[in-house]
Coordinates of C-alpha atoms in Angstrom, one line a residue:
X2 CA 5.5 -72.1 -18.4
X3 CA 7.7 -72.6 -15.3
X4 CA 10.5 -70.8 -16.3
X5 CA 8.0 -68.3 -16.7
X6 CA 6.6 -68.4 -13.6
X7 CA 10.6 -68.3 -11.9
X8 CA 11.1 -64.8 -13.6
X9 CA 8.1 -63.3 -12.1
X10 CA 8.7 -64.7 -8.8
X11 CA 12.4 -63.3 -9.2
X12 CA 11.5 -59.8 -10.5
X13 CA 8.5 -59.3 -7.9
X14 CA 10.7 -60.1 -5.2
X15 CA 13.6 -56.9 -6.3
X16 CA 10.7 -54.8 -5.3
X17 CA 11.1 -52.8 -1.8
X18 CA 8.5 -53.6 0.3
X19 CA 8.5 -50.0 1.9
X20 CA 8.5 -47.5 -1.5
X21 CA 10.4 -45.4 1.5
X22 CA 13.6 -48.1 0.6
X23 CA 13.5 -46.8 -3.1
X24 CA 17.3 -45.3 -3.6
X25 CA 16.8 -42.5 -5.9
X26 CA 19.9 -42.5 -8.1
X27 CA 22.0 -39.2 -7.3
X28 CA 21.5 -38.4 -11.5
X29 CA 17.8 -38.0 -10.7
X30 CA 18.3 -35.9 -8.0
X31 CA 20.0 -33.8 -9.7
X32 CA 18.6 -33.8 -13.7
X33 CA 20.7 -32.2 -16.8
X34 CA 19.3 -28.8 -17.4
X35 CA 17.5 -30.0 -20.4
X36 CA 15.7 -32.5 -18.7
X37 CA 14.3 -29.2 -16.3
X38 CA 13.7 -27.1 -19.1
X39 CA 11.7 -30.1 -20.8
X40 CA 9.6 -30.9 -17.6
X41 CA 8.8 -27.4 -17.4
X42 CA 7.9 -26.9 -20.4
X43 CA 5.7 -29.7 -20.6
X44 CA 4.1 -28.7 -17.0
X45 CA 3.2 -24.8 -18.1
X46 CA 2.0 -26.1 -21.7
X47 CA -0.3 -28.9 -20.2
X48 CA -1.2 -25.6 -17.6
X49 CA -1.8 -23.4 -20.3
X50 CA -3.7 -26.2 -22.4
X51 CA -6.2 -27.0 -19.4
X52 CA -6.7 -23.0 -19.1
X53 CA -7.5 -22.4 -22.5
X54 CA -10.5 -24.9 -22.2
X55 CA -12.3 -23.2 -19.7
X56 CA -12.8 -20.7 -22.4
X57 CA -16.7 -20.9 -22.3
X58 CA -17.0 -21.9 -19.3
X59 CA -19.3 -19.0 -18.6
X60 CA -21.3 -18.5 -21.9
X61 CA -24.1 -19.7 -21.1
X62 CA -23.9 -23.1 -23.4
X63 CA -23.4 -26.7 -22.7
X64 CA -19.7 -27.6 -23.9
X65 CA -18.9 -30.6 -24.6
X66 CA -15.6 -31.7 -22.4
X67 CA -12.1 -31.7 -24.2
X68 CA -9.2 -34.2 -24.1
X69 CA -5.7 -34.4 -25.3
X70 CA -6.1 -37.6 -27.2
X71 CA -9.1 -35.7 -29.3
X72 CA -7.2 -32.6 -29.7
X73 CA -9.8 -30.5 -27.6
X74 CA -13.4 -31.8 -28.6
X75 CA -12.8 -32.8 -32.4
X76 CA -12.4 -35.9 -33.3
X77 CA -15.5 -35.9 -35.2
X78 CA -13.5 -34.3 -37.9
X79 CA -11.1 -36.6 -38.9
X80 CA -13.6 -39.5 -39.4
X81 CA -16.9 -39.9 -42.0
X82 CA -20.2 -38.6 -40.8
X83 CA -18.3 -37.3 -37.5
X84 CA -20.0 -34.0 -38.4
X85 CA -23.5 -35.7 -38.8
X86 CA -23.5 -37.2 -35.9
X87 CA -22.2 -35.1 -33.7
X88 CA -25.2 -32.7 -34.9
X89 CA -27.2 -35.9 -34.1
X90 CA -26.0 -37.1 -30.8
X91 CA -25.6 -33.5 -29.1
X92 CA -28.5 -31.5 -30.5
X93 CA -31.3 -33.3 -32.0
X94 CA -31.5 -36.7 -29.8
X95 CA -31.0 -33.7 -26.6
X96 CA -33.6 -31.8 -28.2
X97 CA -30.5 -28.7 -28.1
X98 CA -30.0 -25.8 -30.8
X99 CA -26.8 -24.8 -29.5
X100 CA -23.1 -26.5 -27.8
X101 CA -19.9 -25.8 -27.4
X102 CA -16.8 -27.5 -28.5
X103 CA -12.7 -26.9 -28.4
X104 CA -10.9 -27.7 -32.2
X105 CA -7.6 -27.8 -30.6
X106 CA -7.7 -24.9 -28.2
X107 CA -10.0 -22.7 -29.8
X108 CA -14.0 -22.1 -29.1
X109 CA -16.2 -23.0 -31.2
X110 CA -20.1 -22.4 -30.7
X111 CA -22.3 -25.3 -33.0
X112 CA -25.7 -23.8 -33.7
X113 CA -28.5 -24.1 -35.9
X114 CA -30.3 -21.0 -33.6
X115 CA -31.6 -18.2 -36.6
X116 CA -31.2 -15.7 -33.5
X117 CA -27.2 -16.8 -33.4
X118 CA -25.8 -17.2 -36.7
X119 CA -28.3 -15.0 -38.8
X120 CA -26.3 -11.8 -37.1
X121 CA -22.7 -13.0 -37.5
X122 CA -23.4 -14.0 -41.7
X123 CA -25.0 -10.2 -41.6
X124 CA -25.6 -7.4 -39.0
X125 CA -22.2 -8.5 -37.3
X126 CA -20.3 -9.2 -40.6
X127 CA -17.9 -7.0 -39.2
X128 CA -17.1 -8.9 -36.1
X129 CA -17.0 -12.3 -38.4
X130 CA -15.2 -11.0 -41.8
X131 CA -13.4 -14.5 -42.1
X132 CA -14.6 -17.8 -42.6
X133 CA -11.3 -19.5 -40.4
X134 CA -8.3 -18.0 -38.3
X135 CA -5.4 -16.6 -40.8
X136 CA -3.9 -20.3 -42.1
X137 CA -1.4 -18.5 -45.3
X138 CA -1.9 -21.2 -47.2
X139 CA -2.9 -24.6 -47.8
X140 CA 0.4 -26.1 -49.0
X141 CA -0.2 -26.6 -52.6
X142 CA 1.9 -23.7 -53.3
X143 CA 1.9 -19.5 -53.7
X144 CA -0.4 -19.3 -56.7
X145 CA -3.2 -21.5 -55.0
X146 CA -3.2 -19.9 -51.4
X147 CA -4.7 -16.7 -52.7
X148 CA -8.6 -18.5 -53.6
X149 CA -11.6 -15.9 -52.0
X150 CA -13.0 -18.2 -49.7
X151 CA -9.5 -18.4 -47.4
X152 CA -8.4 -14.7 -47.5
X153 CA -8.8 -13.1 -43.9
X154 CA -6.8 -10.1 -44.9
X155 CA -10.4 -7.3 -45.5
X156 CA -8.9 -5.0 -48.0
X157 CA -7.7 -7.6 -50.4
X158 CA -10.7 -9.6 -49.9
X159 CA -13.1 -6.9 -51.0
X160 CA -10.7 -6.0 -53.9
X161 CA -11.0 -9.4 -55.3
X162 CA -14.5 -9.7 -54.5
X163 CA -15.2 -6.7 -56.4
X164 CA -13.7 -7.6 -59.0
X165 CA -14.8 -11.5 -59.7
X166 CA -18.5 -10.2 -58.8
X167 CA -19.1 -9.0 -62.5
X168 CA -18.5 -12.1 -63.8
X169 CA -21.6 -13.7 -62.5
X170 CA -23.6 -10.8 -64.2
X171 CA -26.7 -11.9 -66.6
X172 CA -24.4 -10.6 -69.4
X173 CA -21.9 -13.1 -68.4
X174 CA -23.6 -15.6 -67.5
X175 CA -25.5 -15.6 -70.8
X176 CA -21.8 -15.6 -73.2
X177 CA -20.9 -18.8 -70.4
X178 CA -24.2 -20.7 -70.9
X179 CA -23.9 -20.8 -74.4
X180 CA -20.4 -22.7 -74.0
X181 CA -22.6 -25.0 -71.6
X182 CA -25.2 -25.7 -74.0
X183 CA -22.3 -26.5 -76.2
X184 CA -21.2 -29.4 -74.2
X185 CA -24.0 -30.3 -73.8
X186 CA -24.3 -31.3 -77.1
X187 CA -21.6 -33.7 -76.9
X188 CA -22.9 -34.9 -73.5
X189 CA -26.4 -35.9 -75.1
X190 CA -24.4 -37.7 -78.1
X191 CA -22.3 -39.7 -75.5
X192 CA -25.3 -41.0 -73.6
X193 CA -27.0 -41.8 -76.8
X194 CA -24.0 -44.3 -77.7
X195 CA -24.6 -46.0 -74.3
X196 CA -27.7 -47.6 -75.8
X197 CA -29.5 -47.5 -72.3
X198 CA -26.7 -50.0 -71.0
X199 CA -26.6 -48.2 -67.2
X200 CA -24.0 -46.5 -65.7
X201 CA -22.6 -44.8 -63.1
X202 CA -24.7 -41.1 -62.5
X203 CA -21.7 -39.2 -61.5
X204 CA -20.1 -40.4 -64.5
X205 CA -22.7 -38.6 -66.1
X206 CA -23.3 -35.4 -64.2
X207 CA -19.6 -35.4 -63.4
X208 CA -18.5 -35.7 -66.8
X209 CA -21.0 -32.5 -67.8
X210 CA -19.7 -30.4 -65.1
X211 CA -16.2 -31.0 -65.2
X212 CA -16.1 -30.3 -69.0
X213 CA -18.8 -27.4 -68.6
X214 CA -16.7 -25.7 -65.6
X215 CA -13.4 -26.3 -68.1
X216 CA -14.4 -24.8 -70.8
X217 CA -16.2 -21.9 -68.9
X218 CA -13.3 -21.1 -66.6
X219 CA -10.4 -21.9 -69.0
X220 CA -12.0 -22.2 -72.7
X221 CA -10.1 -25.7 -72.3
X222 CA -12.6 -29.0 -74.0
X223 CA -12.6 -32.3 -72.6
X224 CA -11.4 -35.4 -75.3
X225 CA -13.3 -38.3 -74.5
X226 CA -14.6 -40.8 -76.8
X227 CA -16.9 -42.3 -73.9
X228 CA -18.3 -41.6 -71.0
X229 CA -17.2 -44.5 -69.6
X230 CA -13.9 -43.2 -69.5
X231 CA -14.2 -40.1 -67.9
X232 CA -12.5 -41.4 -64.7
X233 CA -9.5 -42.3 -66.6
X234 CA -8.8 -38.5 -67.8
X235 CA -6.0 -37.0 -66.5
X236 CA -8.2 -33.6 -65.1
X237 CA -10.5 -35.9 -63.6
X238 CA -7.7 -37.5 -61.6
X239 CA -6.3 -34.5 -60.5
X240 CA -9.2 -32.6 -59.7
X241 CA -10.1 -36.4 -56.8
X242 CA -6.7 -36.1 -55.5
X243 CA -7.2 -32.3 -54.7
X244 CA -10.9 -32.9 -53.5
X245 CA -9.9 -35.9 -51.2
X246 CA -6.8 -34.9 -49.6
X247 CA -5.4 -37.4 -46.9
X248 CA -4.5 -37.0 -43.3
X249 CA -1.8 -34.9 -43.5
X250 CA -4.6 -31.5 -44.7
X251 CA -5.2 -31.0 -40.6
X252 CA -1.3 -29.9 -39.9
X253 CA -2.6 -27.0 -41.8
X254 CA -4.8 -26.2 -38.5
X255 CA -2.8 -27.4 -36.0
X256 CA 0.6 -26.0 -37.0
X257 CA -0.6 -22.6 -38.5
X258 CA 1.8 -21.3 -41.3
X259 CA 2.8 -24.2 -42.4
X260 CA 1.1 -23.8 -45.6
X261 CA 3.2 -20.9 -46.3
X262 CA 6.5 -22.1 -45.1
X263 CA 5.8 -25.0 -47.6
X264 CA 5.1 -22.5 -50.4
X265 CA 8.4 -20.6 -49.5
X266 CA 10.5 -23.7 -50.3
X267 CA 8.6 -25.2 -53.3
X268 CA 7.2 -28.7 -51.0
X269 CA 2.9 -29.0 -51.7
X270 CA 1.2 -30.8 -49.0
X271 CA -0.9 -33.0 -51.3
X272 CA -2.0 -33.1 -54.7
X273 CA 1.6 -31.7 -56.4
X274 CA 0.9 -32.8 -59.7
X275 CA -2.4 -31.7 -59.7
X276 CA -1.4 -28.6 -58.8
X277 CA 1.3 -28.3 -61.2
X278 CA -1.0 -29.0 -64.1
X279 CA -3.6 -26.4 -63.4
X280 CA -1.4 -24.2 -62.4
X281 CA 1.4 -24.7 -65.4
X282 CA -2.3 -24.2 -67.7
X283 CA -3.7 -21.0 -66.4
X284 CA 0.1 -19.4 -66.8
X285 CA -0.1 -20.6 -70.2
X286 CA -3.2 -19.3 -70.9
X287 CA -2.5 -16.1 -69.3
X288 CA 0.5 -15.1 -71.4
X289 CA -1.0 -16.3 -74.5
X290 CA -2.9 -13.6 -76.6
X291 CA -7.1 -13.8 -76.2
X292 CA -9.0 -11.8 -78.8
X293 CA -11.6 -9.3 -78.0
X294 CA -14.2 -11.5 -78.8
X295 CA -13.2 -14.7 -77.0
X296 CA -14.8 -13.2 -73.2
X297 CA -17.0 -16.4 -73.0
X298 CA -14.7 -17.8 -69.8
X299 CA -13.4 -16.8 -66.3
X300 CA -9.7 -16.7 -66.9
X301 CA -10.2 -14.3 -70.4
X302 CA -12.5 -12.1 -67.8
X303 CA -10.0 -12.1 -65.1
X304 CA -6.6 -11.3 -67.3
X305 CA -8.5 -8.1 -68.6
X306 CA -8.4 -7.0 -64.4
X307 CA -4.4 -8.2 -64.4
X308 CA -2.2 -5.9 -61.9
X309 CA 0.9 -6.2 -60.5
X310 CA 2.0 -7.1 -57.0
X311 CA 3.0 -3.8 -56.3
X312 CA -0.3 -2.3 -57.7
X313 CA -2.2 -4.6 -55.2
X314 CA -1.4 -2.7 -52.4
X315 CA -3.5 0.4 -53.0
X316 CA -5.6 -0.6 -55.4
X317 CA -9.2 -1.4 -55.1
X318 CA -10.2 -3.3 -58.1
X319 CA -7.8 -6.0 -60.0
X320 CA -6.1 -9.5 -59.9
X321 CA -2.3 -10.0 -59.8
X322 CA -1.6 -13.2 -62.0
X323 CA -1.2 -15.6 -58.6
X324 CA -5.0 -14.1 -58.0
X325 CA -6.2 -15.1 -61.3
X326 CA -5.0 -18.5 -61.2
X327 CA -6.0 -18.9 -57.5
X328 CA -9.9 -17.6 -57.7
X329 CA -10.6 -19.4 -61.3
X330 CA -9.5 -22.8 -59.1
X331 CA -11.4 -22.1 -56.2
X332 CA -14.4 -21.9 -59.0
X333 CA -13.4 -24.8 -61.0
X334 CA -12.8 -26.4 -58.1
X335 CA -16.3 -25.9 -55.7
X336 CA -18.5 -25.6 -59.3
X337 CA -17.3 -28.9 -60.3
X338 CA -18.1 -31.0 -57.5
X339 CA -21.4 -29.2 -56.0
X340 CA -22.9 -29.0 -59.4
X341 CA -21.8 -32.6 -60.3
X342 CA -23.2 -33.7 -56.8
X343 CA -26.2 -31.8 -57.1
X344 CA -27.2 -33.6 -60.1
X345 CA -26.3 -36.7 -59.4
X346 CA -28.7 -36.4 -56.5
X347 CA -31.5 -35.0 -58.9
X348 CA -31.1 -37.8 -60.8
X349 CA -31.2 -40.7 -58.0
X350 CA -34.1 -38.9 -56.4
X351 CA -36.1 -38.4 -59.8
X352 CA -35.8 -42.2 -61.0
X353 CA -37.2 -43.2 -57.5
X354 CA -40.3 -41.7 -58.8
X355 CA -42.0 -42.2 -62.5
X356 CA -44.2 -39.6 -61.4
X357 CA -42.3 -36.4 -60.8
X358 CA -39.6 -37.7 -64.0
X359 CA -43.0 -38.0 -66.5
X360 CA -44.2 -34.3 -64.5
X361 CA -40.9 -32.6 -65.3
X362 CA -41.2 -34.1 -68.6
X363 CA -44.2 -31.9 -69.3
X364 CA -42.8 -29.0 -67.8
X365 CA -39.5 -28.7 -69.9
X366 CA -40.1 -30.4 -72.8
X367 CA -41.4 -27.1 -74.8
X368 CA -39.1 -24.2 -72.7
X369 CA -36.0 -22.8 -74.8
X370 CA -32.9 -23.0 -73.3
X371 CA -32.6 -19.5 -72.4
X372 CA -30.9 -17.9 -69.3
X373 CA -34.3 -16.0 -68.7
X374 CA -36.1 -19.3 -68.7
X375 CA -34.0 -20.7 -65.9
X376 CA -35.9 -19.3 -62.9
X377 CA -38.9 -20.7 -60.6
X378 CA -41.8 -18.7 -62.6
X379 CA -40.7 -21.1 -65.9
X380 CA -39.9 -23.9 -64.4
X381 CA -41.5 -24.3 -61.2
X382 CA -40.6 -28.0 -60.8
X383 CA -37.3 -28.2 -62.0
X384 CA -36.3 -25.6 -59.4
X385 CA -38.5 -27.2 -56.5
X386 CA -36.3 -30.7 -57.4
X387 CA -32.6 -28.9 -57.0
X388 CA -33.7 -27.1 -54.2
X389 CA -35.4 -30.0 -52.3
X390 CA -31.8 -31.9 -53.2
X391 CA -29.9 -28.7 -52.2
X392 CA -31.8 -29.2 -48.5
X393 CA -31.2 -32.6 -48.1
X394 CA -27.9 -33.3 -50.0
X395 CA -26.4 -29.6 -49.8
X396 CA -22.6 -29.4 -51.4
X397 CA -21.5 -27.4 -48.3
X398 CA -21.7 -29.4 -44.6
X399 CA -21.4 -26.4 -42.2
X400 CA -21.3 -23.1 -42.6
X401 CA -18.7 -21.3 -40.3
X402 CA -17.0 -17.8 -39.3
X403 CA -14.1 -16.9 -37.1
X404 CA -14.5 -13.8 -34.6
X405 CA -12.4 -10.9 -35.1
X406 CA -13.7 -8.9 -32.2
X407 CA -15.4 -9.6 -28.9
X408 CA -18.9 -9.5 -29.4
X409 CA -22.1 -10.5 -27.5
X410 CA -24.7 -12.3 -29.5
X411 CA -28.2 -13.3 -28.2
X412 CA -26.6 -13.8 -24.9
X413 CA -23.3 -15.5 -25.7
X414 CA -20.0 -13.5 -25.3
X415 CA -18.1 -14.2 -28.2
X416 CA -14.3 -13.4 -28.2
X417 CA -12.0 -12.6 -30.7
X418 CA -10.4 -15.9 -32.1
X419 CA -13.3 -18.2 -31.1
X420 CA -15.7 -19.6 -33.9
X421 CA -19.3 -20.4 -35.1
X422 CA -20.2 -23.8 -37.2
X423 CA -23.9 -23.8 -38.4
X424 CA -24.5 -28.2 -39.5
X425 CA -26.1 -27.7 -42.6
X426 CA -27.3 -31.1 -43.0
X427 CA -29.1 -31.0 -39.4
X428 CA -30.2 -27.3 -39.9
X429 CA -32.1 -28.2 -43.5
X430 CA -33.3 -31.6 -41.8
X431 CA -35.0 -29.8 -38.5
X432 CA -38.9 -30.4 -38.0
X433 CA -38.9 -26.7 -36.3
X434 CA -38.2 -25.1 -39.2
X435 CA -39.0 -27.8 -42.1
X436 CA -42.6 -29.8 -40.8
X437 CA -42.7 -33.3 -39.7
X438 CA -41.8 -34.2 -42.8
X439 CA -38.3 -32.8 -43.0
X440 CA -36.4 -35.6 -43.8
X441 CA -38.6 -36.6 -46.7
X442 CA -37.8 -35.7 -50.6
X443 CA -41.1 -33.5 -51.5
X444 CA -39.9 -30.8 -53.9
X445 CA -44.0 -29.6 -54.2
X446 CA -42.8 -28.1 -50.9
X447 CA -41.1 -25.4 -52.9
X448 CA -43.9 -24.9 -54.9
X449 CA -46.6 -24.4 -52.2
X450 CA -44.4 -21.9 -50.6
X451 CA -42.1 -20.3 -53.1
X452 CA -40.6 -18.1 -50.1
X453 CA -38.2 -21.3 -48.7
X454 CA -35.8 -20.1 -50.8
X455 CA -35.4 -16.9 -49.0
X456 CA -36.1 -18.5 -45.4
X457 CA -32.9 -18.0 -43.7
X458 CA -32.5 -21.7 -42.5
X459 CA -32.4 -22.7 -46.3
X460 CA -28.3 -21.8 -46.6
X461 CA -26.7 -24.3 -49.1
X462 CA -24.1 -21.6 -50.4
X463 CA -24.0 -18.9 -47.1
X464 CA -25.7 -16.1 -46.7
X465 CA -24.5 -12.4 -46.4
X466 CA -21.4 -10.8 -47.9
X467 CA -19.5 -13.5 -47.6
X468 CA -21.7 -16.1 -49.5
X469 CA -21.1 -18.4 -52.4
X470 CA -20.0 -15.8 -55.1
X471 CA -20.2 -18.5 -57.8
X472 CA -24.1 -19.2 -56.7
X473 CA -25.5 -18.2 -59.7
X474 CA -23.4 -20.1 -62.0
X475 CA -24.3 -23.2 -60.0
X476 CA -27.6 -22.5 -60.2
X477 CA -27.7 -21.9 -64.2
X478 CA -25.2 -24.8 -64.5
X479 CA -27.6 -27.1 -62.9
X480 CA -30.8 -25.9 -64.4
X481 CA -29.4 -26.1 -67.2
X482 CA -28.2 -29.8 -67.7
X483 CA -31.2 -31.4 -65.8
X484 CA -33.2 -29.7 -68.1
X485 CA -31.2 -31.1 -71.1
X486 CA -31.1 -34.5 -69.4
X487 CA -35.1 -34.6 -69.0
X488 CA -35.9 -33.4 -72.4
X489 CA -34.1 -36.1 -74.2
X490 CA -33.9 -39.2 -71.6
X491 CA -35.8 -41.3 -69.4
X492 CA -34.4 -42.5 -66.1
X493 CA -34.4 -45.8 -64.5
X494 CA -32.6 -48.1 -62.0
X495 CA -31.7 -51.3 -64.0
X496 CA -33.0 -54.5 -63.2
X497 CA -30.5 -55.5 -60.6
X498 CA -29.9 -52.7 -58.9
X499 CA -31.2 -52.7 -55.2
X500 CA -32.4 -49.0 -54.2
X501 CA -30.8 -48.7 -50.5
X502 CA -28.1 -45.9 -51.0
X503 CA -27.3 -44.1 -48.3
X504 CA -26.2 -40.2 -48.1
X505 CA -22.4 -40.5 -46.5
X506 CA -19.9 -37.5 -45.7
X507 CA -16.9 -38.2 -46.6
X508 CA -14.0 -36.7 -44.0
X509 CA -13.6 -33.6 -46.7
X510 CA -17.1 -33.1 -45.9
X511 CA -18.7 -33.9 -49.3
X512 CA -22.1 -35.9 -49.7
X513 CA -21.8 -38.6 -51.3
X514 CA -23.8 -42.6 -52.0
X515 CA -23.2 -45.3 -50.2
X516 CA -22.7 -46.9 -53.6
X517 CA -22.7 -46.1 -57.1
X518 CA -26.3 -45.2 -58.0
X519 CA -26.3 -47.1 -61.2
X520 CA -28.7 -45.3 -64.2
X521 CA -30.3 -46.2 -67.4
X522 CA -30.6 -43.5 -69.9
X523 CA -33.0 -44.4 -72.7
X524 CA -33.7 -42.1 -75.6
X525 CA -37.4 -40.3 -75.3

């Protein structure tokens, strides 16, 4: 400790006592024309940094104040519930509708004001055409950067919008409900060999969607002998590794065109082999030969609306083959995991209460599985229950646009390359709009007042032109396996399991437990 002591001593006493005595070496004096160029560099990009966040500083909001170390004001991103609770700290404990906040350097408004974002999803759609600023690609190469939802170039959107719209039709959806009700089957058969022993719900409702989505979007069946293995298949891997990328997903934002330079030379960001699969599938399945007859999935749909690259350019209806695969991925991909966390949620939710499962007992236990049965006026109940778990467990956690062009919305000046995030979970949770009771599970809400579902602060997939386009296969999706489930099961927590599950969002934004909501499915 002395020696110690003797180093200090000797090192504080090299100091000048006047800083004036400091002898500046003559290198510094003169620095290497790099080291200029650096410091400069560095000086006008902090400058220009600094600038940039004074953005909204005359829009009329509170904005919430940016640092380096938080890249702008969002942190809350790259952590779970960040989202949450900044919705929770900045607008509902401040009593607040609206803020401001910087993701890196751009502006971004955070409302859950009807009079701000019910214009930009509608009356200003044209002002707010894309959901994000122009990022190519998301770096798991060419075939999968071309899904619907990222597209900010307007003429191919509509063109592809057009053209995967008709396959939501009633016709459709009818030929795709009957592979559903197929699998069904062979869901109901693989609960029945449980023999009530309890497991995992998103075993169950993952298992069903996963295999329905499959078979609906590539005409491709699951093999599994038991449910309790479903997180062993090989397309259940793939699909978590796509669904949960790491870290690395936000260079995407911060170093735009990265994607594409990635797709240029063959590297993928995350999920390679998962990528590979599907995509290495839907080429398969597109250059194999689909009868006439066989139209009772996506990718047979698409391939009949194949045109080339060149063709793309002017036309106004058609997929090139990187199209196909890209938009049946984007639906594999969001009607897997919404529907499968929809139901899971259903389930939890209806096992909490004997009640509501023996009510919806009685109201699905004689209604035929038809597509026309699948609606409100049939089953009142059954619709209330995925709508009520829709408000408070909703698949999407904000709903957001990027502005194309300067415009002016109920008093704030929106300029071209800022952005609007609407919290979901906050907006579906607000006593203004919901009662004093918001953050309760009553589904007879829906059924006292039927018009919630059109209330524009009930938006689980969007609203406007740019809206979930694979809604309505959710929705049939869903209807369609609780009311399977119901008809031929009863629902119960086992014995040792404690009911104090949390909702959590995970830092891809989905909703999940804060543990395995463990089930017992016994035989009516």
């Amino acid at each position: 400790m002395d020696r110690v002591w003797d180093l200090l001593t000797e090192v504080k006493g090299r100091f000048p006592k006047n800083i004036l005595e400091v002898q500046i070496p003559e290198k510094l004096k003169n620095p290497p024309l790099w080291l200029k160029v650096s410091l400069g560099t560095g000086a006008l990009s902090y400058a220009y940094i600094r600038y940039s966040w004074t953005a909204m500083n005359d829009w009329g909001i509170p904005v919430l104040s940016p640092y380096l170390m938080t890249f702008g004001s969002s942190g809350h991103y790259a952590r779970a519930n960040g989202i949450v609770e900044l919705a929770d700290e900045e607008l509902r404990k401040k009593n607040r509708k609206t803020i401001g906040f910087y993701r890196l350097l751009s502006p971004v408004v955070f409302t859950i004001d009807l009079d701000v974002f019910t214009p930009i999803f509608t009356t200003h759609f044209g002002s707010f055409t894309n959901r994000q600023p122009d990022i190519g690609s998301f770096g798991m190469g060419k075939e999968l950067s071309k899904t619907i939802d990222v597209i900010t170039d307007a003429k191919r959107w509509r063109r592809i919008r057009q053209s995967v719209s008709p396959s939501f039709s009633n016709v459709q959806l009818e030929k795709m409900m009957s592979v559903s009700k197929e699998r069904l089957d062979v869901l109901v058969k693989q609960i029945a060999a449980l023999k009530g022993e309890s497991i995992n719900a998103r075993s169950v409702t993952g298992k069903y969607t996963m295999d329905g989505f499959l078979s609906a979007a590539l005409g491709f069946e699951m093999q599994l002998d038991s449910l309790r293995d479903f997180e062993k298949q090989q397309e259940f891997i793939h699909m978590n590794d796509i669904l949960n990328p790491g870290p690395q997903i936000f260079l995407l934002f911060i170093f735009p065109g990265l994607g594409a330079f990635l797709d240029r030379i063959g590297v993928k960001l995350y999920a390679p082999k998962a990528a590979e699969w599907f995509t290495g599938y839907c080429k398969a399945m597109i250059a194999a030969e689909t009868p006439e007859t066989d139209q009772r999935n996506f990718l047979s749909a698409f391939k009949k609306l194949r045109i080339s690259d060149e063709e793309a350019e002017s036309a106004t209806k058609g997929l090139t083959e990187d199209e196909i695969i890209s938009q049946v991925f984007v639906l594999f991909g969001a009607g897997y995991e919404t529907s499968a966390s929809l139901l899971q949620w259903a389930v939890y939710n209806i096992c909490k209460d004997g009640d509501l499962q023996q009510r919806l007992f009685e109201e699905v236990k004689d209604v035929p599985e038809e597509y026309e049965n699948l609606n409100a006026k049939k089953l009142p109940l059954l619709t209330a229950i995925l709508n009520e778990c829709l408000r408070l467990f909703s698949p999407a956690i904000f709903q957001f646009r990027y502005c194309e062009h300067d415009v002016v919305i109920n008093g704030i000046p929106f300029r071209k390359g800022s952005n609007i995030e609407v919290p979901i979970d906050y907006l579906h949770e607000a006593e203004e709009y919901w009662g004093e009771d918001a953050l309760e599970f009553r589904p007879d809400r829906w059924i006292k007042n039927p018009e919630l579902e059109k209330a524009p602060f009930f938006i689980p997939f969007g609203v406007g032109p740019r809206n979930c386009v694979g809604m309505r296969f959710a929705n049939m999706q869903s209807r369609l396996g609780l009311m399977r489930i119901v008809k031929n099961f009863n629902m119960q927590f086992p014995d040792d399991f404690t009911d104090d599950v949390k909702k959590i969002r995970t830092v891809a934004f989905l909703a999940v437990p804060s543990k395995e909501i463990q089930v017992s499915f016994r035989p009516r």
